[in-house]
Amino acid sequence: MDDEYEWGNYARLSDNKNSTAGSAKRQNRLNRKAIEKIGGNEGTSKIDDDMSAYDKSSKFKPRPGYYALLDWIAEKPGRRGIVAWHTDRLWRTPREFEDFLDVALKVKPLVYIEQSGYLDLETADGRAEARAKVNRARYESEHRSDRVKVGVRELAELGGINGGGTRPYGYNRVIAELGHRRVIVREEINEEEAAVIRHCKDLLLKDGKSMQQVHRWVVGAGHLTVKGNVFTRVRLQKILSSARIAGLREHLGEVTSEAVWPKIIEPEEHQQLRSLLAMKPAAPSSGGRRKYWASGFVFCSDCVVRGIPMSAYKKQERLRWRCDPNNGGCNGRFVGLEEVQAMIGMFVVSMLQNPATARLLAEREAASASRTASIMDRITSLEGRAAVLAGTLDGADDGDVPEVVSLLRGVRRRITEAREELAAVAGVESLREPLPDLAERWLRGDLDVLEQTELCGLFVDKVVIGPGRRSPKFDPERVTIHPRRLD
């Protein structure tokens, strides 16, 4: 082996709750010994920790280390290769392996597996053997998945807690550390959040309020989701419809047993709620009752401390916000609705156009700021590469155009995958799309009311309307926008 040949040292661990990532680093050390044995030198080292290569896994996301390694070997065709401990560290899905083959047939990397030796990708027989290993790895993942599904079903029938993920609204979790794992011991009622659920239930069942009115009260009162976001109507309706809050265990939409956690409302009330909400659309349509995306964010300065939002109302063909006495307001404050929404809209657009917003927003919402920073760095790098490739197309020879177009499509696909990963990690659907593009859509009027409401909730805490003189002219000095902090 040529001493100048460079190896990419790759390691992956599917499930590692321990932040030290010991097992993945151990794979790196074994790979390093393999490089000493076969010759050449280690050019780079990549670890994808706590990430699955099985595309049906809940942890399956584009692997930053793996794709960075593909970029790295493509920079020097024929002069760089990959070392991994086992084939299944690199691939567990035939589709991903075939994508790798498309790259490998162009850049000719060597692939050395510490457990079995070189993969022969130059011949049909060698590729068939490699495919068989990947298919075997997929079979093992599917078989393990079947066993897990049976276990989950049995757990549901026993009413047990399905561990992991964000805690459910209305409950706190008591956690115990067992070695490297965190185990949920029990769930207890969060009295503050449970009171919100019970009040929403009473508004629907006793007071006959609509889901829109209940959602408006929740937003206006300043109640937030477990992650600190403004409630969307869909998310609130899912909570109120869930069997969980009635102390029932649900699996695939079917109640299987009583749960081990305490109930917030009675099962009979749950059935009434579910029946009532099933008759209502899960989200407002374009012709639905919700018309004004700023509903729930606008308050008069006298009633803001009581959490009573202003209501939309029409007088003499003019739309206004008023502090509605029917909702407990003072009836002492009126302001132009369209003018206020225009001011809030320009603030939201300015935030969407700010280059720093996406990174700060992702870090605010996500549990892991370091992971979101890594994804944002990857997106920035990929967008830079896409810009270079797009510029190359203008001066490319006819024979090179197909290859450049293929590379550009690949980079854009990975940008999309990285944005989807960022949205999933941060729990912010808007991050699936470049924020400046959302700003353009806002200005063009291409966003529906629900999308505008959710974007407003990302950046605006509340909008307070101060007192003013009677005048037909709108006074912007009365309007104070209180932004949500991004740091």
JSON list of N, CA, C and O in Angstrom, two decimals, residues 295-314:
[
{"chain": "A", "resi": 295, "resn": "SER", "atom": "N", "xyz": [-54.48, 36.94, 16.08]},
{"chain": "A", "resi": 295, "resn": "SER", "atom": "CA", "xyz": [-55.39, 36.68, 17.21]},
{"chain": "A", "resi": 295, "resn": "SER", "atom": "C", "xyz": [-54.63, 35.97, 18.34]},
{"chain": "A", "resi": 295, "resn": "SER", "atom": "O", "xyz": [-53.92, 35.00, 18.12]},
{"chain": "A", "resi": 296, "resn": "GLY", "atom": "N", "xyz": [-54.82, 36.48, 19.55]},
{"chain": "A", "resi": 296, "resn": "GLY", "atom": "CA", "xyz": [-54.17, 35.89, 20.71]},
{"chain": "A", "resi": 296, "resn": "GLY", "atom": "C", "xyz": [-52.85, 36.54, 21.08]},
{"chain": "A", "resi": 296, "resn": "GLY", "atom": "O", "xyz": [-52.31, 36.31, 22.17]},
{"chain": "A", "resi": 297, "resn": "PHE", "atom": "N", "xyz": [-52.31, 37.40, 20.19]},
{"chain": "A", "resi": 297, "resn": "PHE", "atom": "CA", "xyz": [-51.04, 38.07, 20.48]},
{"chain": "A", "resi": 297, "resn": "PHE", "atom": "C", "xyz": [-51.23, 39.53, 20.89]},
{"chain": "A", "resi": 297, "resn": "PHE", "atom": "O", "xyz": [-50.34, 40.13, 21.48]},
{"chain": "A", "resi": 298, "resn": "VAL", "atom": "N", "xyz": [-52.39, 40.12, 20.58]},
{"chain": "A", "resi": 298, "resn": "VAL", "atom": "CA", "xyz": [-52.60, 41.56, 20.78]},
{"chain": "A", "resi": 298, "resn": "VAL", "atom": "C", "xyz": [-53.37, 41.81, 22.08]},
{"chain": "A", "resi": 298, "resn": "VAL", "atom": "O", "xyz": [-54.44, 41.23, 22.31]},
{"chain": "A", "resi": 299, "resn": "PHE", "atom": "N", "xyz": [-52.82, 42.69, 22.95]},
{"chain": "A", "resi": 299, "resn": "PHE", "atom": "CA", "xyz": [-53.41, 42.99, 24.26]},
{"chain": "A", "resi": 299, "resn": "PHE", "atom": "C", "xyz": [-53.47, 44.51, 24.45]},
{"chain": "A", "resi": 299, "resn": "PHE", "atom": "O", "xyz": [-52.62, 45.25, 23.95]},
{"chain": "A", "resi": 300, "resn": "CYS", "atom": "N", "xyz": [-54.46, 44.93, 25.23]},
{"chain": "A", "resi": 300, "resn": "CYS", "atom": "CA", "xyz": [-54.47, 46.33, 25.62]},
{"chain": "A", "resi": 300, "resn": "CYS", "atom": "C", "xyz": [-53.58, 46.47, 26.86]},
{"chain": "A", "resi": 300, "resn": "CYS", "atom": "O", "xyz": [-53.43, 45.54, 27.64]},
{"chain": "A", "resi": 301, "resn": "SER", "atom": "N", "xyz": [-52.98, 47.64, 27.03]},
{"chain": "A", "resi": 301, "resn": "SER", "atom": "CA", "xyz": [-52.00, 47.84, 28.10]},
{"chain": "A", "resi": 301, "resn": "SER", "atom": "C", "xyz": [-52.63, 47.72, 29.49]},
{"chain": "A", "resi": 301, "resn": "SER", "atom": "O", "xyz": [-51.94, 47.42, 30.46]},
{"chain": "A", "resi": 302, "resn": "ASP", "atom": "N", "xyz": [-53.94, 47.93, 29.61]},
{"chain": "A", "resi": 302, "resn": "ASP", "atom": "CA", "xyz": [-54.60, 47.84, 30.91]},
{"chain": "A", "resi": 302, "resn": "ASP", "atom": "C", "xyz": [-54.91, 46.39, 31.30]},
{"chain": "A", "resi": 302, "resn": "ASP", "atom": "O", "xyz": [-54.94, 46.05, 32.48]},
{"chain": "A", "resi": 303, "resn": "CYS", "atom": "N", "xyz": [-55.16, 45.53, 30.30]},
{"chain": "A", "resi": 303, "resn": "CYS", "atom": "CA", "xyz": [-55.62, 44.17, 30.59]},
{"chain": "A", "resi": 303, "resn": "CYS", "atom": "C", "xyz": [-54.58, 43.10, 30.31]},
{"chain": "A", "resi": 303, "resn": "CYS", "atom": "O", "xyz": [-54.84, 41.90, 30.50]},
{"chain": "A", "resi": 304, "resn": "VAL", "atom": "N", "xyz": [-53.37, 43.49, 29.85]},
{"chain": "A", "resi": 304, "resn": "VAL", "atom": "CA", "xyz": [-52.36, 42.51, 29.51]},
{"chain": "A", "resi": 304, "resn": "VAL", "atom": "C", "xyz": [-51.94, 41.69, 30.73]},
{"chain": "A", "resi": 304, "resn": "VAL", "atom": "O", "xyz": [-51.65, 40.50, 30.62]},
{"chain": "A", "resi": 305, "resn": "VAL", "atom": "N", "xyz": [-51.95, 42.32, 31.93]},
{"chain": "A", "resi": 305, "resn": "VAL", "atom": "CA", "xyz": [-51.54, 41.61, 33.13]},
{"chain": "A", "resi": 305, "resn": "VAL", "atom": "C", "xyz": [-52.53, 40.50, 33.48]},
{"chain": "A", "resi": 305, "resn": "VAL", "atom": "O", "xyz": [-52.18, 39.54, 34.17]},
{"chain": "A", "resi": 306, "resn": "ARG", "atom": "N", "xyz": [-53.78, 40.62, 33.01]},
{"chain": "A", "resi": 306, "resn": "ARG", "atom": "CA", "xyz": [-54.79, 39.58, 33.26]},
{"chain": "A", "resi": 306, "resn": "ARG", "atom": "C", "xyz": [-54.85, 38.56, 32.13]},
{"chain": "A", "resi": 306, "resn": "ARG", "atom": "O", "xyz": [-55.65, 37.63, 32.18]},
{"chain": "A", "resi": 307, "resn": "GLY", "atom": "N", "xyz": [-53.99, 38.74, 31.12]},
{"chain": "A", "resi": 307, "resn": "GLY", "atom": "CA", "xyz": [-53.92, 37.77, 30.04]},
{"chain": "A", "resi": 307, "resn": "GLY", "atom": "C", "xyz": [-55.13, 37.74, 29.13]},
{"chain": "A", "resi": 307, "resn": "GLY", "atom": "O", "xyz": [-55.45, 36.70, 28.56]},
{"chain": "A", "resi": 308, "resn": "ILE", "atom": "N", "xyz": [-55.84, 38.86, 28.97]},
{"chain": "A", "resi": 308, "resn": "ILE", "atom": "CA", "xyz": [-57.04, 38.89, 28.14]},
{"chain": "A", "resi": 308, "resn": "ILE", "atom": "C", "xyz": [-56.69, 39.52, 26.79]},
{"chain": "A", "resi": 308, "resn": "ILE", "atom": "O", "xyz": [-56.40, 40.72, 26.71]},
{"chain": "A", "resi": 309, "resn": "PRO", "atom": "N", "xyz": [-56.67, 38.75, 25.71]},
{"chain": "A", "resi": 309, "resn": "PRO", "atom": "CA", "xyz": [-56.30, 39.31, 24.41]},
{"chain": "A", "resi": 309, "resn": "PRO", "atom": "C", "xyz": [-57.44, 40.14, 23.83]},
{"chain": "A", "resi": 309, "resn": "PRO", "atom": "O", "xyz": [-58.61, 39.96, 24.15]},
{"chain": "A", "resi": 310, "resn": "MET", "atom": "N", "xyz": [-57.09, 41.06, 22.97]},
{"chain": "A", "resi": 310, "resn": "MET", "atom": "CA", "xyz": [-58.09, 41.86, 22.27]},
{"chain": "A", "resi": 310, "resn": "MET", "atom": "C", "xyz": [-58.73, 41.02, 21.16]},
{"chain": "A", "resi": 310, "resn": "MET", "atom": "O", "xyz": [-58.12, 40.08, 20.65]},
{"chain": "A", "resi": 311, "resn": "SER", "atom": "N", "xyz": [-59.94, 41.34, 20.79]},
{"chain": "A", "resi": 311, "resn": "SER", "atom": "CA", "xyz": [-60.70, 40.58, 19.79]},
{"chain": "A", "resi": 311, "resn": "SER", "atom": "C", "xyz": [-60.87, 41.41, 18.53]},
{"chain": "A", "resi": 311, "resn": "SER", "atom": "O", "xyz": [-60.89, 42.65, 18.58]},
{"chain": "A", "resi": 312, "resn": "ALA", "atom": "N", "xyz": [-61.01, 40.71, 17.39]},
{"chain": "A", "resi": 312, "resn": "ALA", "atom": "CA", "xyz": [-61.27, 41.40, 16.13]},
{"chain": "A", "resi": 312, "resn": "ALA", "atom": "C", "xyz": [-62.75, 41.77, 16.05]},
{"chain": "A", "resi": 312, "resn": "ALA", "atom": "O", "xyz": [-63.61, 40.99, 16.46]},
{"chain": "A", "resi": 313, "resn": "TYR", "atom": "N", "xyz": [-62.99, 42.97, 15.55]},
{"chain": "A", "resi": 313, "resn": "TYR", "atom": "CA", "xyz": [-64.39, 43.37, 15.40]},
{"chain": "A", "resi": 313, "resn": "TYR", "atom": "C", "xyz": [-64.49, 44.41, 14.29]},
{"chain": "A", "resi": 313, "resn": "TYR", "atom": "O", "xyz": [-63.53, 45.11, 13.97]},
{"chain": "A", "resi": 314, "resn": "LYS", "atom": "N", "xyz": [-65.65, 44.44, 13.66]},
{"chain": "A", "resi": 314, "resn": "LYS", "atom": "CA", "xyz": [-65.84, 45.28, 12.49]},
{"chain": "A", "resi": 314, "resn": "LYS", "atom": "C", "xyz": [-66.86, 46.38, 12.80]},
{"chain": "A", "resi": 314, "resn": "LYS", "atom": "O", "xyz": [-67.94, 46.11, 13.31]}
]
